[in-house]
Short mmCIF file of C-alpha atoms and ligand atoms in Angstrom, two decimals:
data_model
loop_
_atom_site.label_atom_id
_atom_site.label_comp_id
_atom_site.label_asym_id
_atom_site.label_seq_id
_atom_site.Cartn_x
_atom_site.Cartn_y
_atom_site.Cartn_z
CA MET A 1 -0.01 -0.03 -0.04
CA TYR A 2 1.15 3.50 -0.81
CA ASN A 3 0.61 6.75 1.07
CA SER A 4 -0.73 9.90 -0.53
CA LYS A 5 -0.04 13.62 -0.02
CA ILE A 6 -1.30 16.95 -1.20
CA VAL A 7 1.29 18.65 -3.42
CA GLY A 8 -0.51 21.54 -4.97
CA LEU A 9 -3.37 23.83 -3.91
CA GLY A 10 -5.35 26.51 -5.79
CA LYS A 11 -8.47 28.60 -5.37
CA PHE A 12 -10.69 30.84 -7.45
CA LEU A 13 -13.17 33.36 -6.21
CA PRO A 14 -15.42 35.35 -8.59
CA GLU A 15 -14.64 39.06 -8.29
CA ASN A 16 -18.19 40.24 -7.52
CA ILE A 17 -18.47 40.94 -3.76
CA VAL A 18 -21.90 40.88 -2.18
CA THR A 19 -21.97 42.55 1.18
CA ASN A 20 -24.49 42.10 3.95
CA GLN A 21 -25.81 45.64 3.18
CA ASP A 22 -26.29 44.61 -0.50
CA LEU A 23 -28.46 41.72 0.70
CA ALA A 24 -30.38 43.98 3.16
CA LYS A 25 -31.48 46.07 0.17
CA LYS A 26 -33.24 43.03 -1.35
CA ILE A 27 -34.49 41.06 1.61
CA ASP A 28 -35.57 41.73 5.20
CA THR A 29 -32.29 41.20 6.95
CA SER A 30 -29.54 43.31 8.55
CA GLU A 31 -25.77 43.51 8.82
CA GLU A 32 -26.13 42.89 12.62
CA TRP A 33 -28.27 39.73 12.30
CA ILE A 34 -25.95 38.15 9.69
CA VAL A 35 -22.75 38.89 11.52
CA GLU A 36 -24.04 37.91 14.89
CA ARG A 37 -25.66 34.62 13.75
CA THR A 38 -23.14 33.55 11.13
CA GLY A 39 -20.00 35.65 11.25
CA ILE A 40 -20.32 36.37 7.55
CA GLU A 41 -19.42 39.87 6.33
CA GLU A 42 -19.47 39.36 2.58
CA ARG A 43 -19.53 36.60 0.00
CA ARG A 44 -18.89 36.28 -3.77
CA HIS A 45 -21.52 35.72 -6.38
CA ILE A 46 -20.88 35.06 -10.05
CA VAL A 47 -22.61 37.53 -12.35
CA LYS A 48 -24.64 36.24 -15.30
CA GLY A 49 -22.52 36.70 -18.31
CA ASP A 50 -19.11 36.96 -16.57
CA GLY A 51 -18.24 33.50 -17.94
CA ASN A 52 -17.94 31.87 -14.52
CA THR A 53 -19.59 28.52 -13.97
CA THR A 54 -19.00 25.76 -11.40
CA ALA A 55 -16.66 23.93 -13.82
CA SER A 56 -14.79 27.02 -15.05
CA MET A 57 -14.15 28.18 -11.44
CA GLY A 58 -12.98 24.68 -10.60
CA ALA A 59 -10.75 24.66 -13.69
CA GLU A 60 -9.16 28.01 -12.65
CA ALA A 61 -8.43 26.66 -9.17
CA ALA A 62 -7.12 23.38 -10.65
CA LYS A 63 -4.82 25.25 -13.03
CA ILE A 64 -3.06 26.85 -10.06
CA ALA A 65 -2.92 23.58 -8.06
CA ILE A 66 -1.38 21.73 -10.99
CA GLU A 67 1.18 24.46 -11.49
CA ARG A 68 2.10 24.45 -7.84
CA ALA A 69 2.31 20.63 -7.92
CA LYS A 70 4.92 21.08 -10.56
CA ILE A 71 3.26 18.60 -12.89
CA SER A 72 1.54 19.00 -16.21
CA ALA A 73 -2.12 18.47 -16.87
CA ASN A 74 -1.01 15.50 -18.97
CA GLU A 75 0.02 13.70 -15.82
CA ILE A 76 -3.37 13.80 -14.14
CA ASP A 77 -4.72 10.17 -13.83
CA LEU A 78 -8.12 10.96 -12.33
CA ILE A 79 -10.36 14.00 -11.78
CA LEU A 80 -12.72 14.04 -8.78
CA PHE A 81 -15.08 16.92 -8.79
CA ALA A 82 -17.11 17.63 -5.59
CA THR A 83 -20.17 19.84 -6.00
CA LEU A 84 -23.82 20.24 -5.20
CA SER A 85 -24.24 22.80 -7.98
CA PRO A 86 -22.90 21.15 -11.16
CA ASP A 87 -23.06 23.01 -14.43
CA TYR A 88 -25.51 20.52 -15.93
CA TYR A 89 -27.67 17.61 -14.78
CA MET A 90 -25.45 15.60 -17.09
CA PRO A 91 -22.64 15.14 -17.74
CA GLY A 92 -20.86 15.86 -14.50
CA SER A 93 -18.61 18.89 -14.04
CA GLY A 94 -15.36 16.88 -13.97
CA VAL A 95 -15.45 16.30 -17.70
CA PHE A 96 -15.95 19.99 -18.30
CA VAL A 97 -12.72 20.67 -16.36
CA GLN A 98 -11.01 17.92 -18.38
CA ASN A 99 -12.04 19.74 -21.57
CA ILE A 100 -11.10 23.24 -20.31
CA LEU A 101 -7.63 22.13 -19.13
CA ASN A 102 -7.05 19.76 -22.10
CA ILE A 103 -6.38 16.86 -19.80
CA PRO A 104 -5.98 13.71 -21.94
CA THR A 105 -8.33 10.72 -21.53
CA CYS A 106 -8.65 9.71 -17.93
CA PRO A 107 -11.57 9.05 -15.63
CA ALA A 108 -13.54 12.04 -14.29
CA MET A 109 -16.01 11.51 -11.48
CA ASP A 110 -18.38 13.93 -9.74
CA ILE A 111 -18.96 13.51 -5.97
CA ARG A 112 -22.29 14.70 -4.69
CA ASN A 113 -22.00 14.89 -0.92
CA ALA A 114 -22.75 18.61 -0.50
CA CYS A 115 -20.72 20.25 2.28
CA SER A 116 -18.71 17.00 2.92
CA GLY A 117 -17.90 16.54 -0.82
CA PHE A 118 -14.29 17.63 -0.60
CA VAL A 119 -13.46 15.41 2.39
CA TYR A 120 -15.24 12.49 0.55
CA ALA A 121 -13.21 13.34 -2.57
CA ILE A 122 -9.92 13.42 -0.75
CA ALA A 123 -10.71 10.05 0.91
CA THR A 124 -11.53 8.60 -2.56
CA ALA A 125 -8.29 9.99 -4.06
CA ASP A 126 -6.33 8.54 -1.11
CA GLN A 127 -7.85 5.12 -1.59
CA PHE A 128 -7.01 5.05 -5.40
CA ILE A 129 -3.50 6.04 -4.57
CA LYS A 130 -3.12 3.49 -1.78
CA THR A 131 -4.01 0.62 -4.05
CA GLY A 132 -1.55 1.86 -6.69
CA MET A 133 -4.24 2.38 -9.29
CA TYR A 134 -3.43 6.10 -9.88
CA LYS A 135 -0.58 8.38 -9.10
CA ASN A 136 -1.77 11.98 -9.59
CA ILE A 137 -5.37 12.91 -8.74
CA LEU A 138 -6.92 16.28 -9.20
CA VAL A 139 -9.50 16.99 -6.52
CA ILE A 140 -11.85 19.95 -6.95
CA GLY A 141 -14.55 21.43 -4.78
CA SER A 142 -16.53 24.14 -6.62
CA GLU A 143 -19.95 25.75 -6.21
CA THR A 144 -22.27 28.18 -7.75
CA GLN A 145 -24.89 28.65 -5.07
CA SER A 146 -26.08 32.15 -6.10
CA GLY A 147 -28.14 30.95 -9.04
CA ALA A 148 -30.29 28.67 -6.97
CA ILE A 149 -30.96 30.95 -4.00
CA ASP A 150 -34.39 32.43 -3.17
CA MET A 151 -33.39 36.12 -2.94
CA THR A 152 -36.47 37.19 -1.18
CA THR A 153 -37.33 37.38 2.51
CA ARG A 154 -38.82 33.88 2.31
CA GLY A 155 -35.34 32.50 1.56
CA ARG A 156 -33.33 34.74 3.85
CA ASP A 157 -31.90 32.14 6.16
CA ILE A 158 -30.21 30.44 3.17
CA ALA A 159 -29.59 33.59 1.08
CA VAL A 160 -27.31 35.20 3.57
CA ILE A 161 -25.14 32.20 4.12
CA PHE A 162 -24.07 30.76 0.78
CA GLY A 163 -21.47 31.94 -1.62
CA ASP A 164 -19.67 30.90 -4.82
CA GLY A 165 -16.11 29.84 -5.40
CA ALA A 166 -13.72 26.96 -5.97
CA GLY A 167 -10.69 25.23 -4.52
CA ALA A 168 -8.51 22.40 -5.84
CA ALA A 169 -5.77 20.04 -4.75
CA VAL A 170 -3.41 17.69 -6.46
CA VAL A 171 -3.09 14.49 -4.47
CA THR A 172 -0.08 12.31 -5.35
CA LYS A 173 1.76 9.21 -4.27
CA SER A 174 4.09 9.80 -1.34
CA GLU A 175 7.43 8.07 -1.14
CA SER A 176 7.59 8.24 2.69
CA SER A 177 5.49 6.43 5.31
CA GLY A 178 3.92 7.98 8.40
CA SER A 179 3.12 11.23 6.70
CA GLY A 180 0.75 12.66 4.06
CA ILE A 181 -2.85 11.62 4.46
CA LEU A 182 -3.02 9.64 7.57
CA SER A 183 -6.68 8.82 7.77
CA SER A 184 -10.21 9.56 6.57
CA HIS A 185 -13.43 8.92 8.46
CA LEU A 186 -16.70 9.21 6.48
CA TYR A 187 -20.27 8.95 7.59
CA SER A 188 -23.86 9.51 6.43
CA GLU A 189 -27.18 9.35 8.08
CA GLY A 190 -29.97 9.18 5.50
CA GLU A 191 -32.85 9.60 7.97
CA HIS A 192 -32.15 13.32 7.83
CA VAL A 193 -32.39 13.86 4.07
CA ASP A 194 -35.33 16.30 4.41
CA GLU A 195 -33.50 18.68 6.84
CA LEU A 196 -31.16 20.21 4.25
CA VAL A 197 -32.44 19.58 0.77
CA MET A 198 -33.20 20.95 -2.66
CA VAL A 199 -36.18 18.98 -3.70
CA ALA A 200 -36.90 19.91 -7.35
CA PRO A 201 -36.50 19.29 -10.15
CA ASN A 202 -36.65 15.62 -9.32
CA THR A 203 -37.78 12.41 -10.92
CA ASN A 204 -41.38 13.02 -10.09
CA LYS A 205 -41.35 16.79 -10.71
CA TRP A 206 -39.47 17.60 -13.86
CA VAL A 207 -38.62 21.08 -15.07
CA THR A 208 -41.50 20.98 -17.47
CA GLU A 209 -44.00 20.72 -14.63
CA ILE A 210 -42.35 23.53 -12.67
CA VAL A 211 -42.29 25.79 -15.79
CA SER A 212 -45.88 24.94 -16.90
CA LYS A 213 -47.28 25.68 -13.45
CA ASN A 214 -45.23 28.79 -12.89
CA ASP A 215 -46.44 28.89 -9.34
CA PRO A 216 -44.89 31.77 -7.31
CA GLU A 217 -45.64 29.91 -4.03
CA ASP A 218 -43.55 26.96 -5.12
CA SER A 219 -40.15 27.02 -3.37
CA SER A 220 -39.26 23.46 -3.98
CA TYR A 221 -36.52 24.32 -6.41
CA TYR A 222 -34.73 26.39 -3.81
CA PRO A 223 -32.66 24.87 -1.11
CA TYR A 224 -34.43 24.26 2.29
CA MET A 225 -32.60 24.06 5.57
CA ASN A 226 -33.79 23.32 9.12
CA GLY A 227 -31.09 25.65 10.42
CA LYS A 228 -31.38 24.89 14.09
CA MET A 229 -31.40 21.15 13.62
CA VAL A 230 -28.52 21.24 11.14
CA PHE A 231 -26.63 23.49 13.58
CA LYS A 232 -27.08 21.08 16.51
CA ASN A 233 -26.16 18.04 14.54
CA ALA A 234 -23.17 19.82 12.97
CA VAL A 235 -21.51 20.69 16.33
CA SER A 236 -21.85 17.15 17.74
CA ARG A 237 -20.75 15.39 14.52
CA PHE A 238 -17.74 17.74 14.02
CA GLU A 239 -16.60 16.92 17.52
CA GLU A 240 -17.17 13.21 17.03
CA VAL A 241 -15.49 12.85 13.67
CA ILE A 242 -12.41 14.91 14.64
CA ASN A 243 -12.07 12.64 17.70
CA LYS A 244 -12.32 9.62 15.38
CA GLY A 245 -9.44 10.93 13.33
CA LEU A 246 -7.31 11.87 16.30
CA ASP A 247 -7.97 8.59 18.16
CA HIS A 248 -7.16 6.58 15.05
CA ASN A 249 -3.75 8.16 14.82
CA SER A 250 -3.23 8.17 18.63
CA LEU A 251 -3.17 11.93 18.67
CA GLU A 252 -4.52 14.62 21.00
CA PRO A 253 -6.27 17.89 20.18
CA GLU A 254 -3.15 19.80 21.31
CA ASN A 255 -1.18 18.04 18.49
CA ILE A 256 -3.37 19.87 15.87
CA SER A 257 -1.34 22.53 14.00
CA LEU A 258 -4.39 23.71 12.02
CA LEU A 259 -8.04 22.59 12.05
CA ILE A 260 -9.82 23.58 8.79
CA PRO A 261 -13.46 23.05 9.39
CA HIS A 262 -16.03 23.30 6.60
CA GLN A 263 -17.06 26.98 6.76
CA ALA A 264 -20.65 26.48 7.63
CA ASN A 265 -21.21 29.10 10.25
CA LEU A 266 -18.55 30.88 12.34
CA ARG A 267 -20.45 30.00 15.48
CA ILE A 268 -20.11 26.29 14.58
CA SER A 269 -16.37 26.65 14.10
CA GLN A 270 -16.05 28.58 17.42
CA PHE A 271 -18.04 25.96 19.17
CA VAL A 272 -15.73 23.20 17.92
CA GLN A 273 -12.69 25.36 18.86
CA ARG A 274 -13.94 25.65 22.43
CA LYS A 275 -14.76 21.98 22.71
CA PHE A 276 -11.19 21.03 21.78
CA LYS A 277 -9.67 23.95 23.66
CA LEU A 278 -7.80 25.13 20.55
CA ARG A 279 -6.08 28.44 20.32
CA ASP A 280 -7.17 30.90 17.64
CA ASP A 281 -4.12 30.10 15.61
CA GLN A 282 -5.08 26.43 15.52
CA VAL A 283 -8.34 26.98 13.64
CA TYR A 284 -8.68 28.55 10.19
CA ASN A 285 -11.76 30.56 9.40
CA ASN A 286 -12.51 32.62 6.29
CA ILE A 287 -16.32 32.45 6.27
CA MET A 288 -16.20 36.20 7.02
CA ARG A 289 -15.05 36.85 3.46
CA TYR A 290 -16.66 34.12 1.37
CA GLY A 291 -19.69 32.81 3.27
CA ASN A 292 -20.43 29.14 3.13
CA THR A 293 -19.23 27.75 -0.20
CA THR A 294 -20.21 24.16 0.66
CA ALA A 295 -17.89 21.62 -1.09
CA ALA A 296 -15.52 24.48 -2.02
CA SER A 297 -15.10 25.84 1.49
CA ILE A 298 -12.40 23.46 2.76
CA PRO A 299 -10.17 23.63 -0.39
CA ILE A 300 -10.52 27.37 -0.46
CA ALA A 301 -9.60 27.66 3.19
CA LEU A 302 -6.74 25.14 2.91
CA THR A 303 -5.27 27.01 -0.07
CA GLU A 304 -5.61 30.34 1.65
CA ALA A 305 -4.01 29.01 4.85
CA TRP A 306 -1.13 27.52 2.75
CA GLU A 307 -0.68 30.85 0.86
CA GLU A 308 -0.49 32.65 4.26
CA GLY A 309 2.33 30.29 5.33
CA LYS A 310 0.15 28.54 7.93
CA VAL A 311 0.54 24.98 6.47
CA ASN A 312 4.10 23.72 6.57
CA LYS A 313 6.07 20.45 6.48
CA GLY A 314 5.41 18.40 9.60
CA ASP A 315 2.19 20.21 10.55
CA LEU A 316 -0.82 18.19 11.61
CA ILE A 317 -3.71 19.47 9.50
CA VAL A 318 -7.22 18.26 10.27
CA LEU A 319 -10.04 18.79 7.81
CA ALA A 320 -13.63 18.29 8.96
CA ALA A 321 -17.03 18.74 7.33
CA PHE A 322 -20.69 18.28 7.90
CA GLY A 323 -23.71 18.92 5.62
CA ALA A 324 -26.69 17.73 3.75
CA GLY A 325 -27.54 14.00 3.94
CA PHE A 326 -26.59 14.38 6.69
CA SER A 327 -23.08 13.38 5.74
CA TRP A 328 -19.85 14.22 7.51
CA GLY A 329 -16.20 13.29 7.69
CA SER A 330 -12.65 14.16 8.68
CA THR A 331 -9.18 13.88 7.20
CA VAL A 332 -5.96 13.91 9.15
CA ILE A 333 -2.89 14.95 7.32
CA ARG A 334 0.81 15.10 8.35
CA TRP A 335 1.89 17.71 5.83
CA GLU A 336 4.83 16.71 3.66
O1 UT7 B 1 -23.14 23.94 5.32
C1 UT7 B 1 -23.62 22.99 6.19
C2 UT7 B 1 -24.92 23.14 6.68
N1 UT7 B 1 -25.34 24.43 7.13
C3 UT7 B 1 -25.16 24.76 8.41
O2 UT7 B 1 -24.39 24.23 9.08
C4 UT7 B 1 -25.89 25.99 8.87
C5 UT7 B 1 -26.51 25.66 10.26
N2 UT7 B 1 -27.47 26.65 10.77
C6 UT7 B 1 -27.25 27.89 10.89
O3 UT7 B 1 -26.15 28.40 10.64
C7 UT7 B 1 -28.25 28.76 11.56
O4 UT7 B 1 -29.38 27.95 11.99
C8 UT7 B 1 -28.82 29.94 10.70
C9 UT7 B 1 -27.76 31.01 10.54
C10 UT7 B 1 -29.25 29.39 9.35
C11 UT7 B 1 -30.02 30.56 11.35
O5 UT7 B 1 -29.65 31.04 12.63
P1 UT7 B 1 -30.57 30.72 13.87
O6 UT7 B 1 -30.01 31.36 15.04
O7 UT7 B 1 -30.77 29.22 13.91
O8 UT7 B 1 -31.95 31.49 13.52
P2 UT7 B 1 -33.42 30.83 13.31
O9 UT7 B 1 -33.47 30.08 12.04
O10 UT7 B 1 -33.85 30.12 14.55
O11 UT7 B 1 -34.27 32.17 13.20
C12 UT7 B 1 -34.34 33.10 14.23
C13 UT7 B 1 -35.11 34.26 13.74
C14 UT7 B 1 -36.45 33.85 13.08
O12 UT7 B 1 -37.40 34.85 13.37
P3 UT7 B 1 -38.48 34.73 14.57
O13 UT7 B 1 -39.23 33.40 14.15
O14 UT7 B 1 -37.68 34.52 15.78
O15 UT7 B 1 -39.28 35.96 14.50
C15 UT7 B 1 -36.12 33.95 11.60
O16 UT7 B 1 -37.18 34.25 10.85
O17 UT7 B 1 -34.29 35.01 12.75
C16 UT7 B 1 -35.12 35.09 11.56
N3 UT7 B 1 -34.19 35.05 10.42
C17 UT7 B 1 -33.57 36.12 10.03
N4 UT7 B 1 -33.64 37.41 10.33
C18 UT7 B 1 -32.92 38.29 9.67
C19 UT7 B 1 -33.81 33.95 9.71
N5 UT7 B 1 -32.96 34.36 8.79
C20 UT7 B 1 -32.76 35.69 8.90
C21 UT7 B 1 -32.10 36.66 8.24
N6 UT7 B 1 -32.16 37.95 8.63
N7 UT7 B 1 -31.23 36.37 7.19
#
């Protein structure tokens, strides 16, 4: 069995900044409410016609990650694309990236685990490398939330949280043992499918039906979230799954150099920080600037932390995510 490590990171954020004040002009909300309940100050939204899509943003992030990995696009053996907002129903967004970056024939696979998507994708990459099947794997998390958000007061709980953006990592075979990706723990609990969900279009309610009815009361094609329930489950599952990763590697919370939680809500990250008695410099948060970018949040945060010199050789980096499904997971990395 081989080990794997992350050798290149990249991110892409659309230029258009949407502040809390911008949102308060459209919906009944306020700067105070958003900052106090979520920690978010601004987020990015693509603008119709600016050329950005989930795949194009993923490709931009991937280009940087590949360059920093010091490999060429020709050397990518597998593309894993985590998203809940793919460009099209079919095909998946991974093949769009392959086309944009001129990556020669190789498998491309989309991973649809919402906020946990990047952690699931990293675990998948790690397994393919462990078995020796592939050497260089491009892992992308990219989202365009803005197009599917109910930008009225009805959708305000969701509208203020989510943002657009992309992050990418190149995962490759490691020559050393005892470092790189040390473990992944993944979980799902399908009984909670209805608590965080975007129902339509679906196999019983196709686009034609939605369009023909044109019902202004129909919000089924917008995301729905039982915020309080998601919040409660998130804090307990984050704690549990981080402990799983630490225990598996006989590590303690004080050994963590940097925890990069999925940027769901600053209050969730702060709760987790307090639970593990971590210092501020042991937890990375950038939700203030980008909002919750679901599958993209961890690779954007990891890239930004790395760019700021906060991820170095020998560091213990812990990634943890929770989201729709419910599904959640953690990854423990000894950075090489
Ligand atoms: O990405 C992974 C999954 N997502 C998460 O982990 C998010 C988890 N949940 C949350 O972050 C929080 O539950 C929210 C930020 C979504 C909501 O915060 P909350 O403290 O749970 O508020 P709430 O939903 O209980 O609503 C409290 C009040 C309600 O008004 P009433 O009924 O007390 O009069 C809401 O209607 O706040 C109202 N409200 C708002 N007010 C101003 C809800 N959204 C807004 C808003 N602006 N944007």
